[in-house]
Each structure stands twice: as C-alpha cells, then as structure tokens.
CSV table of C-alpha atoms and ligand atoms in Angstrom, one decimal:
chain,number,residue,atom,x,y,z
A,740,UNK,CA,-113.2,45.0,-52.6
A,741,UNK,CA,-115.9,44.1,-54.9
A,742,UNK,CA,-115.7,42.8,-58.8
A,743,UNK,CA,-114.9,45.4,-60.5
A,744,UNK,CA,-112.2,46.6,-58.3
A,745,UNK,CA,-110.9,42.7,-58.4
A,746,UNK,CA,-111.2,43.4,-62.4
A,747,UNK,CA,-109.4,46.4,-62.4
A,748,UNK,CA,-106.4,44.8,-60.1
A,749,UNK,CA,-106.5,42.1,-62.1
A,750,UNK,CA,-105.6,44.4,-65.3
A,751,UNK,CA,-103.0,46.1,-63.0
A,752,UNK,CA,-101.4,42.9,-62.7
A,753,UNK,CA,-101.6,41.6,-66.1
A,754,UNK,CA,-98.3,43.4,-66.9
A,755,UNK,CA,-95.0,44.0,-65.2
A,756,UNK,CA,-95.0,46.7,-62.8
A,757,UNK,CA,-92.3,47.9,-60.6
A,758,UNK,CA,-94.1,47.4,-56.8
A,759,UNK,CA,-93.2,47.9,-53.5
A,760,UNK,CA,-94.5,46.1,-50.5
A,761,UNK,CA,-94.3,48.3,-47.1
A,762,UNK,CA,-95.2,45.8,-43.7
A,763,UNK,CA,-95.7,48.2,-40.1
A,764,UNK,CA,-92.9,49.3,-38.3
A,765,UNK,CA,-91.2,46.7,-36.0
A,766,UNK,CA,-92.8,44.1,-38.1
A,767,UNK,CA,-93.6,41.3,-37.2
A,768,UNK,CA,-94.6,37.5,-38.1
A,769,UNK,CA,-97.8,38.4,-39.6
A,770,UNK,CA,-96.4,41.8,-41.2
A,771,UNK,CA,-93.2,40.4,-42.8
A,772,UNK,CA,-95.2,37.0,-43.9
A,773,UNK,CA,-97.8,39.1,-45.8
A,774,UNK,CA,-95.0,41.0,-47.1
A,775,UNK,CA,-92.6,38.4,-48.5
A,776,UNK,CA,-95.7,35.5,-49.7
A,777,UNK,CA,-96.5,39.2,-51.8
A,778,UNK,CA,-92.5,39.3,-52.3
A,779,UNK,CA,-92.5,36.2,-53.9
A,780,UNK,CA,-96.1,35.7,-55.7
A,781,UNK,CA,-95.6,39.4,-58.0
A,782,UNK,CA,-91.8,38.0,-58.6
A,783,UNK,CA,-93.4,34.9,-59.9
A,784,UNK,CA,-95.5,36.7,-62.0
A,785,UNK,CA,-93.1,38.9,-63.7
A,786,UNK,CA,-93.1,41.7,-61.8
A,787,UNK,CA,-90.5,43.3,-59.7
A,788,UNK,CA,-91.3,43.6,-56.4
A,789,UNK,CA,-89.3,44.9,-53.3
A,790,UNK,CA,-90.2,44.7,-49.2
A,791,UNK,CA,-89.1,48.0,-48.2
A,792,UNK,CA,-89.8,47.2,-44.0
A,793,UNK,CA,-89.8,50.2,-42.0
A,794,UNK,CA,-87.0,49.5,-40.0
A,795,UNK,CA,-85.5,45.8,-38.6
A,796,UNK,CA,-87.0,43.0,-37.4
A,797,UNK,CA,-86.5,40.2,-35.0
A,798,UNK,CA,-84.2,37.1,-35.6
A,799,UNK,CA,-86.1,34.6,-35.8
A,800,UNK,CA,-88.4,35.8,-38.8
A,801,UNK,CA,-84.8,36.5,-41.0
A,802,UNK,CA,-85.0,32.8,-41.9
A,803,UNK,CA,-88.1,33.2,-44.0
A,804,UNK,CA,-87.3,32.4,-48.1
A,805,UNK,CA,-86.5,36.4,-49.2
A,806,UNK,CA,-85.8,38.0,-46.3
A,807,UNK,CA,-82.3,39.0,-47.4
A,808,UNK,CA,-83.5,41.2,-50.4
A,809,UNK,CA,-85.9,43.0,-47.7
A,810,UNK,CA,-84.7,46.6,-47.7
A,811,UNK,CA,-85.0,48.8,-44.7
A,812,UNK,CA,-86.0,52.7,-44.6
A,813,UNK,CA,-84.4,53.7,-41.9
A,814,UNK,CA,-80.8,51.6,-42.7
A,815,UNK,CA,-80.8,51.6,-46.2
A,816,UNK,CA,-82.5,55.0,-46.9
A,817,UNK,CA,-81.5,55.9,-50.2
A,818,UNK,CA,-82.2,52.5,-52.1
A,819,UNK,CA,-85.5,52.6,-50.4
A,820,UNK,CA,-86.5,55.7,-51.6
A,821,UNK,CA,-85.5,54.9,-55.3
A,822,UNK,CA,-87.5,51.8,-55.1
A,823,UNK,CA,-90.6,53.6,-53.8
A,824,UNK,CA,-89.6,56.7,-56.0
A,825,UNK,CA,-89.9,53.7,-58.8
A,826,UNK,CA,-93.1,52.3,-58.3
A,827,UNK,CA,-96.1,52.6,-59.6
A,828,UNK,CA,-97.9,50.5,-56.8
A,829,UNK,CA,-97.7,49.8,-53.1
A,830,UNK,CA,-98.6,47.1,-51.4
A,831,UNK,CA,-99.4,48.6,-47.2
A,832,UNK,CA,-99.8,45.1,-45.3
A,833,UNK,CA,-101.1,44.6,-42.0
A,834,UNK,CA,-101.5,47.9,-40.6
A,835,UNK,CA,-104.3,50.7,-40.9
A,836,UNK,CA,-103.0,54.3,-40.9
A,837,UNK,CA,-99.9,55.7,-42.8
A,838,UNK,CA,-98.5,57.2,-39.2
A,839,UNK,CA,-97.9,53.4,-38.4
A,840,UNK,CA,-94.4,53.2,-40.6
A,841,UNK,CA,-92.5,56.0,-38.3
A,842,UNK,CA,-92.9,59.8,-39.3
A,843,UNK,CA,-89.8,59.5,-41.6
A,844,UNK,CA,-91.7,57.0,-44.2
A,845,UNK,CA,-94.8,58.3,-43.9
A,846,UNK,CA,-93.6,61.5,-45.6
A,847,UNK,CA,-92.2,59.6,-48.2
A,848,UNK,CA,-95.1,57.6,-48.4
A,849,UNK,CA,-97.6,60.5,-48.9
A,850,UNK,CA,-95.4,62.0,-51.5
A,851,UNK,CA,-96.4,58.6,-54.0
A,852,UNK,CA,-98.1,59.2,-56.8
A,853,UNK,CA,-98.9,55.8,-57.6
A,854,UNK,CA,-101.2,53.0,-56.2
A,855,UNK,CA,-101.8,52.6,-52.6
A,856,UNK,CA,-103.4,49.3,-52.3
A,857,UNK,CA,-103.8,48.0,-48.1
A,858,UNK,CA,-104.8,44.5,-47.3
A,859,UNK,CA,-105.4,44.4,-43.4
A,860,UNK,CA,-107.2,43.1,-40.5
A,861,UNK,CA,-107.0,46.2,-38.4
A,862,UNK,CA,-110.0,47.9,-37.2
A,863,UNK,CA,-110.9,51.2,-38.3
A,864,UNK,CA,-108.9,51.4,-41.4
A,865,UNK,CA,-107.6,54.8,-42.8
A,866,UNK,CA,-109.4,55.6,-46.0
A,867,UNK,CA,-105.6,56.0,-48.0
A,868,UNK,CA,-105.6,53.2,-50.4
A,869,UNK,CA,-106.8,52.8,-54.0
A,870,UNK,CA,-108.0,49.8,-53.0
A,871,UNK,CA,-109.1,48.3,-49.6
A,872,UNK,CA,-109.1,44.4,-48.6
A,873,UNK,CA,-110.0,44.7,-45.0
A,874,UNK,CA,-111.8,42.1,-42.9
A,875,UNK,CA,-111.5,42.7,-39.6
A,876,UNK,CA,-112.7,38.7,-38.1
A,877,UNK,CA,-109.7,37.0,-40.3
A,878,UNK,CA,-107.2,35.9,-38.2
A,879,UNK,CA,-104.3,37.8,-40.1
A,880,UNK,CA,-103.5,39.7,-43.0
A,881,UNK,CA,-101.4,36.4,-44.0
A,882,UNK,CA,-105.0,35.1,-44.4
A,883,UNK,CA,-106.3,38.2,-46.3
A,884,UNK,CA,-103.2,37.1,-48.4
A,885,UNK,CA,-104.5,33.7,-49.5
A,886,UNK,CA,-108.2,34.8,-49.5
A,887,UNK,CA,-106.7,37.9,-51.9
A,888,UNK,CA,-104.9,35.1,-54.3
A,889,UNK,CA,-108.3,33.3,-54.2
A,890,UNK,CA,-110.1,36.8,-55.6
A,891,UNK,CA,-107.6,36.5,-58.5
A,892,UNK,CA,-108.2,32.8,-58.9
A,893,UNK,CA,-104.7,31.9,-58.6
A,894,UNK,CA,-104.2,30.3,-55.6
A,895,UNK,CA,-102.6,27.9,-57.6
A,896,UNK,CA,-99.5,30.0,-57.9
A,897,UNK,CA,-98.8,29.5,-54.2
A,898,UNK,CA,-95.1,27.5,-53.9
A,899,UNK,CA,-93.1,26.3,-51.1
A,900,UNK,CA,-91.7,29.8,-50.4
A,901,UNK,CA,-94.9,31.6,-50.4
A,902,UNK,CA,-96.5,29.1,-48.6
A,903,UNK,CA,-94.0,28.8,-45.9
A,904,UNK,CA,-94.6,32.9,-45.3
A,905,UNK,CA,-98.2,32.8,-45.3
A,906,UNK,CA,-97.9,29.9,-42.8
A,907,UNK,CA,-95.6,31.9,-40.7
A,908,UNK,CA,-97.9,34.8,-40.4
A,909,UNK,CA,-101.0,33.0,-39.9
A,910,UNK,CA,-99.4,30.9,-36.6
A,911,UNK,CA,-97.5,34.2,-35.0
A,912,UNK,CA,-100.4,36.0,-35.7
A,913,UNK,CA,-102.9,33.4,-33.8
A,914,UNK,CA,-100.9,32.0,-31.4
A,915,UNK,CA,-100.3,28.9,-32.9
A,916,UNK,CA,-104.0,28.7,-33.8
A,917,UNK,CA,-105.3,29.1,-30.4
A,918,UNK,CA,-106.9,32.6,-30.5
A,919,UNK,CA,-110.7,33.0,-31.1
A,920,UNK,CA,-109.2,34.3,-34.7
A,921,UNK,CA,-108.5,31.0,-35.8
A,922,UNK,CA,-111.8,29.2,-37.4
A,923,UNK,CA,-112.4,26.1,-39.8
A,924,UNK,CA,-111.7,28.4,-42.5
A,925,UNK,CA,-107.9,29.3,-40.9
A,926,UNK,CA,-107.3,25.4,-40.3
A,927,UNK,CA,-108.6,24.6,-44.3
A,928,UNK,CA,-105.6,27.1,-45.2
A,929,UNK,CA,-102.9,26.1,-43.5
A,930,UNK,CA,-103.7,22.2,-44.7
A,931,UNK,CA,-103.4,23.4,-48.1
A,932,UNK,CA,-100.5,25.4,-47.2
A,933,UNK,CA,-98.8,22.3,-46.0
A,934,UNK,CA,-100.2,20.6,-49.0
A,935,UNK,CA,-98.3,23.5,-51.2
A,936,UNK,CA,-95.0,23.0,-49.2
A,937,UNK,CA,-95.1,25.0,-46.1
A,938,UNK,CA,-93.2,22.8,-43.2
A,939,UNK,CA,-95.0,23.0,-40.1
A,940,UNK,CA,-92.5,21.4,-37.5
A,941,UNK,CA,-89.5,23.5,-39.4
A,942,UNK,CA,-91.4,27.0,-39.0
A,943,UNK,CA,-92.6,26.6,-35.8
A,944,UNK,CA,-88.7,25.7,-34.3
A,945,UNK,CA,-87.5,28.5,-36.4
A,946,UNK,CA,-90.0,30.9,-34.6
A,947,UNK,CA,-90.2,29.4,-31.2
A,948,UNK,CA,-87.0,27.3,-30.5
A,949,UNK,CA,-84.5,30.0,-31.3
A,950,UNK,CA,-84.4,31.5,-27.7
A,951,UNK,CA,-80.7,33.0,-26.8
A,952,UNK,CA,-80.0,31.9,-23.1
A,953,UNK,CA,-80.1,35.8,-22.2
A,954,UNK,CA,-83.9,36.0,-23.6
A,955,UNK,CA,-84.9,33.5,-21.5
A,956,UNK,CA,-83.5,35.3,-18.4
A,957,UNK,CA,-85.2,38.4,-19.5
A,958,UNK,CA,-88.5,36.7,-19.6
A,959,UNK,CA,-87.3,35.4,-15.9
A,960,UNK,CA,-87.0,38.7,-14.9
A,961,UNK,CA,-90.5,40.0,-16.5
A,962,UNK,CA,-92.6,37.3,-15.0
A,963,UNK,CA,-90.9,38.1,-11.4
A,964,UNK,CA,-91.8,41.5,-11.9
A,965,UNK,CA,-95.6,40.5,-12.8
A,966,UNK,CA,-98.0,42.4,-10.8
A,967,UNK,CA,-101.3,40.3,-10.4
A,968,UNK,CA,-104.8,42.7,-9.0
A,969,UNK,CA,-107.4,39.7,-8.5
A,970,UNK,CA,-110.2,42.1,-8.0
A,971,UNK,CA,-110.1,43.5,-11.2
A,972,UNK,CA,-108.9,40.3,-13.5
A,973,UNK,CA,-105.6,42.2,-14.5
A,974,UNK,CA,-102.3,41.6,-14.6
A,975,UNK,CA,-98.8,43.6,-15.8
A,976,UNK,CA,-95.6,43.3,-16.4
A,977,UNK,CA,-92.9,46.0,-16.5
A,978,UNK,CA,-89.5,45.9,-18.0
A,979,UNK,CA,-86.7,49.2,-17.2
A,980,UNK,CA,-84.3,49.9,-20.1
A,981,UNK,CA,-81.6,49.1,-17.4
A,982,UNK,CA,-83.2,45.9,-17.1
A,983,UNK,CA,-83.3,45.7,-20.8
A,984,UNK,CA,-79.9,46.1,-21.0
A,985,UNK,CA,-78.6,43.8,-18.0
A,986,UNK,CA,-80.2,40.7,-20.3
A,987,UNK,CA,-78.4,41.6,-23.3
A,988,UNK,CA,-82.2,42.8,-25.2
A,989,UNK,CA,-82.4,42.2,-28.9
A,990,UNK,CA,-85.7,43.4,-31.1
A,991,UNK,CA,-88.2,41.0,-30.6
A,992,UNK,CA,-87.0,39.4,-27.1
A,993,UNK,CA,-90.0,40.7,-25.6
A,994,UNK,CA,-92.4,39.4,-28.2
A,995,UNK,CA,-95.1,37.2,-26.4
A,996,UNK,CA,-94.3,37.8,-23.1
A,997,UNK,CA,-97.3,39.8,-22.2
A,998,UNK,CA,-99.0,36.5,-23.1
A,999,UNK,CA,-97.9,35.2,-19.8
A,1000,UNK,CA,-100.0,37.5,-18.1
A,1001,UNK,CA,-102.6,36.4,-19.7
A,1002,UNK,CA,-102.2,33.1,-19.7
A,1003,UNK,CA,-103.0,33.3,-15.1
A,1004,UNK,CA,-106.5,31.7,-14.1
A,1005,UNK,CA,-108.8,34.4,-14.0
A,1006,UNK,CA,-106.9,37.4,-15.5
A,1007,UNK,CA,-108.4,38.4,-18.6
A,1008,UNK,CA,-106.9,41.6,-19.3
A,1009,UNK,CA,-102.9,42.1,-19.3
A,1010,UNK,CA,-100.2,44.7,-19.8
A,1011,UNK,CA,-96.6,44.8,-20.5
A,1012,UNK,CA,-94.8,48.1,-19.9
A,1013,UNK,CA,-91.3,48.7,-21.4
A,1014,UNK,CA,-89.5,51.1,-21.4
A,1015,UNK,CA,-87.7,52.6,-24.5
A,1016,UNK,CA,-85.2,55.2,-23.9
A,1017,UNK,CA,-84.0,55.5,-27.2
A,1018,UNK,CA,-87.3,56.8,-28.5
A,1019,UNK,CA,-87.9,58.0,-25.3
A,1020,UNK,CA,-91.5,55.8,-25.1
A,1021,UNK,CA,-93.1,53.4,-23.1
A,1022,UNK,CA,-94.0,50.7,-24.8
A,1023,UNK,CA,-97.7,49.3,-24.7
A,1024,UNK,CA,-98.6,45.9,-25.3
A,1025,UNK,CA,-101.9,45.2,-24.1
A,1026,UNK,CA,-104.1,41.9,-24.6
A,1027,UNK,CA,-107.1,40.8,-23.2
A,1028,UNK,CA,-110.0,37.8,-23.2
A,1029,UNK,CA,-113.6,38.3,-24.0
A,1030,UNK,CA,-115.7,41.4,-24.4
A,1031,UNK,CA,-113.3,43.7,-23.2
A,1032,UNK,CA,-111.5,45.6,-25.6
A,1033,UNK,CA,-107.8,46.2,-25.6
A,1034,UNK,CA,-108.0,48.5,-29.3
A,1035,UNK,CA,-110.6,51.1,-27.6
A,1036,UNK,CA,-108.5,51.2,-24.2
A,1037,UNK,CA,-105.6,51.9,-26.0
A,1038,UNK,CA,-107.5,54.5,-28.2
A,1039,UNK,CA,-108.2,56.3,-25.7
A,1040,UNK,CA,-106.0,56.2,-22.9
A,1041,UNK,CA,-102.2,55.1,-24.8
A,1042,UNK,CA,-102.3,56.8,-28.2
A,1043,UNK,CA,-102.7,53.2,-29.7
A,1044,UNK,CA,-105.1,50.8,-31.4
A,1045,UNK,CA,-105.0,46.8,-32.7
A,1046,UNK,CA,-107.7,44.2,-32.3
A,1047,UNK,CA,-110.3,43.6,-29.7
A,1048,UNK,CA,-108.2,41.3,-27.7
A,1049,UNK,CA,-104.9,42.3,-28.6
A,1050,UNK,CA,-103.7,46.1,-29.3
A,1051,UNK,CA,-100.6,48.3,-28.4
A,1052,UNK,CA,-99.9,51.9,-27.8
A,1053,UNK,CA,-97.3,54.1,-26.1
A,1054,UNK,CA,-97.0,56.4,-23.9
A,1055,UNK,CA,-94.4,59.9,-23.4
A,1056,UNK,CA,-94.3,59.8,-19.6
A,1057,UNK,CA,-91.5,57.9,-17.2
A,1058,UNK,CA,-92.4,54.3,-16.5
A,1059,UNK,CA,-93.6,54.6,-12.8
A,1060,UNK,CA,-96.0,57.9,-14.0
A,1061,UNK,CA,-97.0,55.1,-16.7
A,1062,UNK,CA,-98.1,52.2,-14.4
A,1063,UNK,CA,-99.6,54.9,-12.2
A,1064,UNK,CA,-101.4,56.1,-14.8
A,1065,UNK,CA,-102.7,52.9,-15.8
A,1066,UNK,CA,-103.2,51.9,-12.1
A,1067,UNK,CA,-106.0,54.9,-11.7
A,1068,UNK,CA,-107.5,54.4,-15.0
A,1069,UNK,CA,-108.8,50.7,-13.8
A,1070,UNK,CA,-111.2,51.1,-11.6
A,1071,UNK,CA,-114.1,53.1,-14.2
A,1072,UNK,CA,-113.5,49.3,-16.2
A,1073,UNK,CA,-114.4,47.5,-13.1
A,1074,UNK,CA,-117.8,46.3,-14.5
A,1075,UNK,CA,-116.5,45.8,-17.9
A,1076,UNK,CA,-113.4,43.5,-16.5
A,1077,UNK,CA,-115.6,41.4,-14.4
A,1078,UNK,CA,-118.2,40.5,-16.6
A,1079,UNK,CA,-116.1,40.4,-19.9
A,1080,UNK,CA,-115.3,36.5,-20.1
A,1081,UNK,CA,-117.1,33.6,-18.9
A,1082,UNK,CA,-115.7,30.5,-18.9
B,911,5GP,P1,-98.2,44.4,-30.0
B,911,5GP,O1,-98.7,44.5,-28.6
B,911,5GP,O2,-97.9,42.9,-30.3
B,911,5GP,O3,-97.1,45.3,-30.4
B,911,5GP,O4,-99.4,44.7,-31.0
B,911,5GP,C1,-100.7,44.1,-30.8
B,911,5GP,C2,-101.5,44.6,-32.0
B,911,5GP,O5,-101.8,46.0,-31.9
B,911,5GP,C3,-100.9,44.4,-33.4
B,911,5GP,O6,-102.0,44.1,-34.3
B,911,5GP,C4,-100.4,45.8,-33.7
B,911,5GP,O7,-100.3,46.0,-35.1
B,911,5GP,C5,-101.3,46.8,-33.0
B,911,5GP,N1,-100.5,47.9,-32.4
B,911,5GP,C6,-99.4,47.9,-31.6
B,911,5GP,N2,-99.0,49.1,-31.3
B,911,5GP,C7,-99.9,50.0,-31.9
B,911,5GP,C8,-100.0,51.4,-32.0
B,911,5GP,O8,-99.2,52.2,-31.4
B,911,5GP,N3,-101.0,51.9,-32.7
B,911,5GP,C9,-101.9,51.1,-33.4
B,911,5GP,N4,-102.9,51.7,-34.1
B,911,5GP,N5,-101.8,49.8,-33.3
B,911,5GP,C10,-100.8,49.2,-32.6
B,912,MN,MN1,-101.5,41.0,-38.2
C-alpha cells in the first residue's frame, strides 16, 4: 500500500459507509480478531460495519467483545447477503484467495461491485482486492491490523475492546509469542495493547483454560496415535471421524494439537490427519521448523497453502490412502528434512 492509496482509503473513510468484514472459513483466533478489532474501530468511527464469518467458529473465541453481532453465511444466509448486498466495501482478513470462504460465499463474493480491500499475511496473495496490505514476515494479520491503524495515524482510536481482539489474534496466531513470527516489533504492540486495555491473564484463560474434559481425552487419543519416523525428522497424527465422534468433537477441539508433534526432540516437520466425513475431506494440518516449507508441500501435494512453517490443505481420498500417500511422498524431502533446522 503506498501513499496515495493510504490517501485515497483515508477519503473512503472520512464518511460513513456501510462495510462488511469477511475472516476465512473456520476462522480462527487471528481471523476473527482481525475481524472484530475492524468490527469495532469502523463502528467507532461512524460507520456501520458487520463480520459476516464464513461459517462457525470455536468456543473459546465467542467470548471476544462483538462476537454476538457476528453473522454467519452459511447459518444466517439471507441477512448475510443483504449486508454484503449493502456494502459498498469489504474488508477480506487473513486469507489470500476468494476460494478460501467455501464455494457458496465466494460466488456471492465475486458478484460485489464494491471495494475489495485484503489485509493479510499469506504468501502469494490473489490479485482481487482494490487495495492490498500484505506482508508476509508479520506475525498475523492482527498485526497488519495495528500497523494499518498506524498508516491512518489513528492508532489512538484503539479501546479496550479492540485491543483485547488484536491481542487475541496476535497470541493464537504466534503461539503465545513463541514462533520465529514474533519480533521486538510484535512485543512493542502487545505492551501498548495492554497499555490500551487488552488483559493478558483474562485472554489467554479464555483461549487456553476452557478445555471440556472430552477435548482433553481427544487430544489423549491423538498423541497415542502419534506416529514418530526418526530418520526423516517427522511425525503425524491421525484422528477417524468415529474417533471424532467417541470424544464428543466440537469445532476447534483439534486446534493445536499438531503442535504436539512438533513440539518432540528432533522432529521438525509434523502432520495431523483428520478425517471429515461430512465434507467428505481429510483434513491437513501441517507445520514444520526451519527451512523446510510446509506452504509449498501443501501446494503441491494437498491442494493447500499457509506460511513457511505452518500451512494446511485437504485431501479427497480415505484416510489410510491419505497417510499412504503422505508416507511415499517423504523420502524425495529426505535432504530437505535433515538439513532444514539446526539447533
Ligand atoms: P491450520 O493448519 O491451522 O488449519 O492452518 C495453518 C495455516 O495454513 C493458516 O494460516 C491457514 O490459513 C492456512 N491454511 C489452512 N488450510 C489451508 C488451505 O486449504 N489452503 C490454503 N491456501 N491455506 C490454508
Ligand atoms: Mn493469521
């Protein structure tokens, strides 16, 4: 984005506007932050804005400051499509290409008129949008948020409900500040953020220390299904619908728990399987350390994309075929897997 386009969205803003603000399907920390820290900073300012999500999203973000005027596509279809139908701009946060909303959306979406404006830490993003805030090294597109408020000079306007969202976005989206993401910059932020009213200790038990009993069994039953190949620095999980089902699964249940993988001495790269037989899928999530990158595996094995080290994809065969699949594709990476992270 460079002056003149900040210029021009300034002028956008300087009067109300009806605007819509559309996160990726199965949202999640990063993607509904963005989306309601936008929620609230247009409100602020006179506009009216509405989230229309996709579809649902876990629990444990429905807790963040607007999330009950958040209006689903796929639940709430008709007030959806008059909101978008009413817009003159849309907000697309955290996510790359249009397909990424579900088929259903998307056609909706490429029937707008109006301004497409993305704000995204994807790689490769799709050239759809008016105007493009992309940077693919920040940590999160909660991030882009605040660096996009400091564009219009107004970071001032950031309260105790935006802040907590941006918060919320940046710490899902970086493992609690952990991942290679996070810099001096990220840290500068989120002091400010707590400076502007964000609770740290509150958002982090409303995001980690919500657990039902049954997800924590599930997660039980993923890491005893963990399959660990030491010669090869991998490790993946797999979890069967019926499996799924015996623990009772709820969206978002199985958020993180690739990161277990991960997290073994010497595995860098790590997969988690599931199986969906609702959309008749298998699941991807795939994450890895180092050079090794997760996005252009995905790419081009799993109909996917992401980041470097963390990306997702799916895949239209039966879960064993999947793992097989995945099995035989390994060995060609050999080189790659073994000299991708040194500690
Ligand atoms: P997760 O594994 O947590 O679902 O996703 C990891 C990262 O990859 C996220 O940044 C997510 O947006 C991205 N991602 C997940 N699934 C897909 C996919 O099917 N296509 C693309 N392009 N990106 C994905
Ligand atoms: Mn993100």
């Amino acid at each position: 984005m460079n002056r003149s386009e900040i210029k021009e969205i300034k002028e956008l803003l300087s009067t109300p506007k009806n605007v819509v603000i559309v996160p990726h399907k199965n949202p999640d920390g990063d993607a509904i932050g963005s989306s309601l820290a936008m929620y609230h900073y247009l409100n602020s300012k006179g506009h009216k804005a509405t989230v229309v999500s996709p579809n649902d999203y876990p629990n444990f973000l429905k807790w963040l400051p607007g999330s009950k005027n958040a209006l689903k596509f796929d639940m709430q279809n008709r007030q959806s499509k008059k909101a978008i139908a009413e817009a003159s701009i849309i907000f697309l946060l955290d996510f790359n290409a249009l397909n990424r909303v579900g088929d259903d959306m998307e056609n909706t979406l490429k029937e707008f008129k109006g301004i497409f404006m993305m704000i995204d830490h994807h790689q490769q993003p799709e050239d759809i949008a008016k105007y493009l805030f992309s940077d693919t090294s920040v940590c999160s597109t909660c991030q882009m948020l605040y660096h996009f408020l400091e564009k219009l000079n107004d970071v001032e306007a950031i309260n105790e409900d935006i802040a907590t969202c941006i918060y919320t976005g940046i710490m899902t989206d970086t493992g609690s500040f952990r991942f290679p993401s996070t810099t001096s910059t990220t840290h500068k932020i989120i002091a400010d953020l707590i400076d502007k009213g964000a609770d740290n200790a509150k958002i982090y038990n409303h995001v980690y220390d919500t657990n039902s009993y049954a997800r924590l069994q599930l997660l039980g039953r993923a890491l005893t299904n963990m399959v660990v190949i030491d010669k090869l620095k991998t490790a993946y999980i797999t979890l069967s619908q019926v499996e799924l089902d015996e623990f009772d699964y709820q969206k978002g249940d199985t958020e993180g728990v690739v990161n277990y993988a991960l997290s073994l001495e010497n595995i860098i790269f790590a997969a988690i399987f599931i199986e969906d037989i609702e959309q008749k899928i298998i699941k991807i999530s795939l994450r890895s350390k180092g050079s090794f990158s997760v996005n252009k595996f995905a790419r081009e094995h799993f109909d996917g994309g992401g980041h470097d080290n963390a990306a997702g994809g799916k895949s239209k065969i039966s879960l064993d075929a999947t793992v097989s699949k995945f099995l035989k594709l390994l060995p060609a990476y050999q080189n790659e897997l073994l000299t991708s992270y040194e500690v």
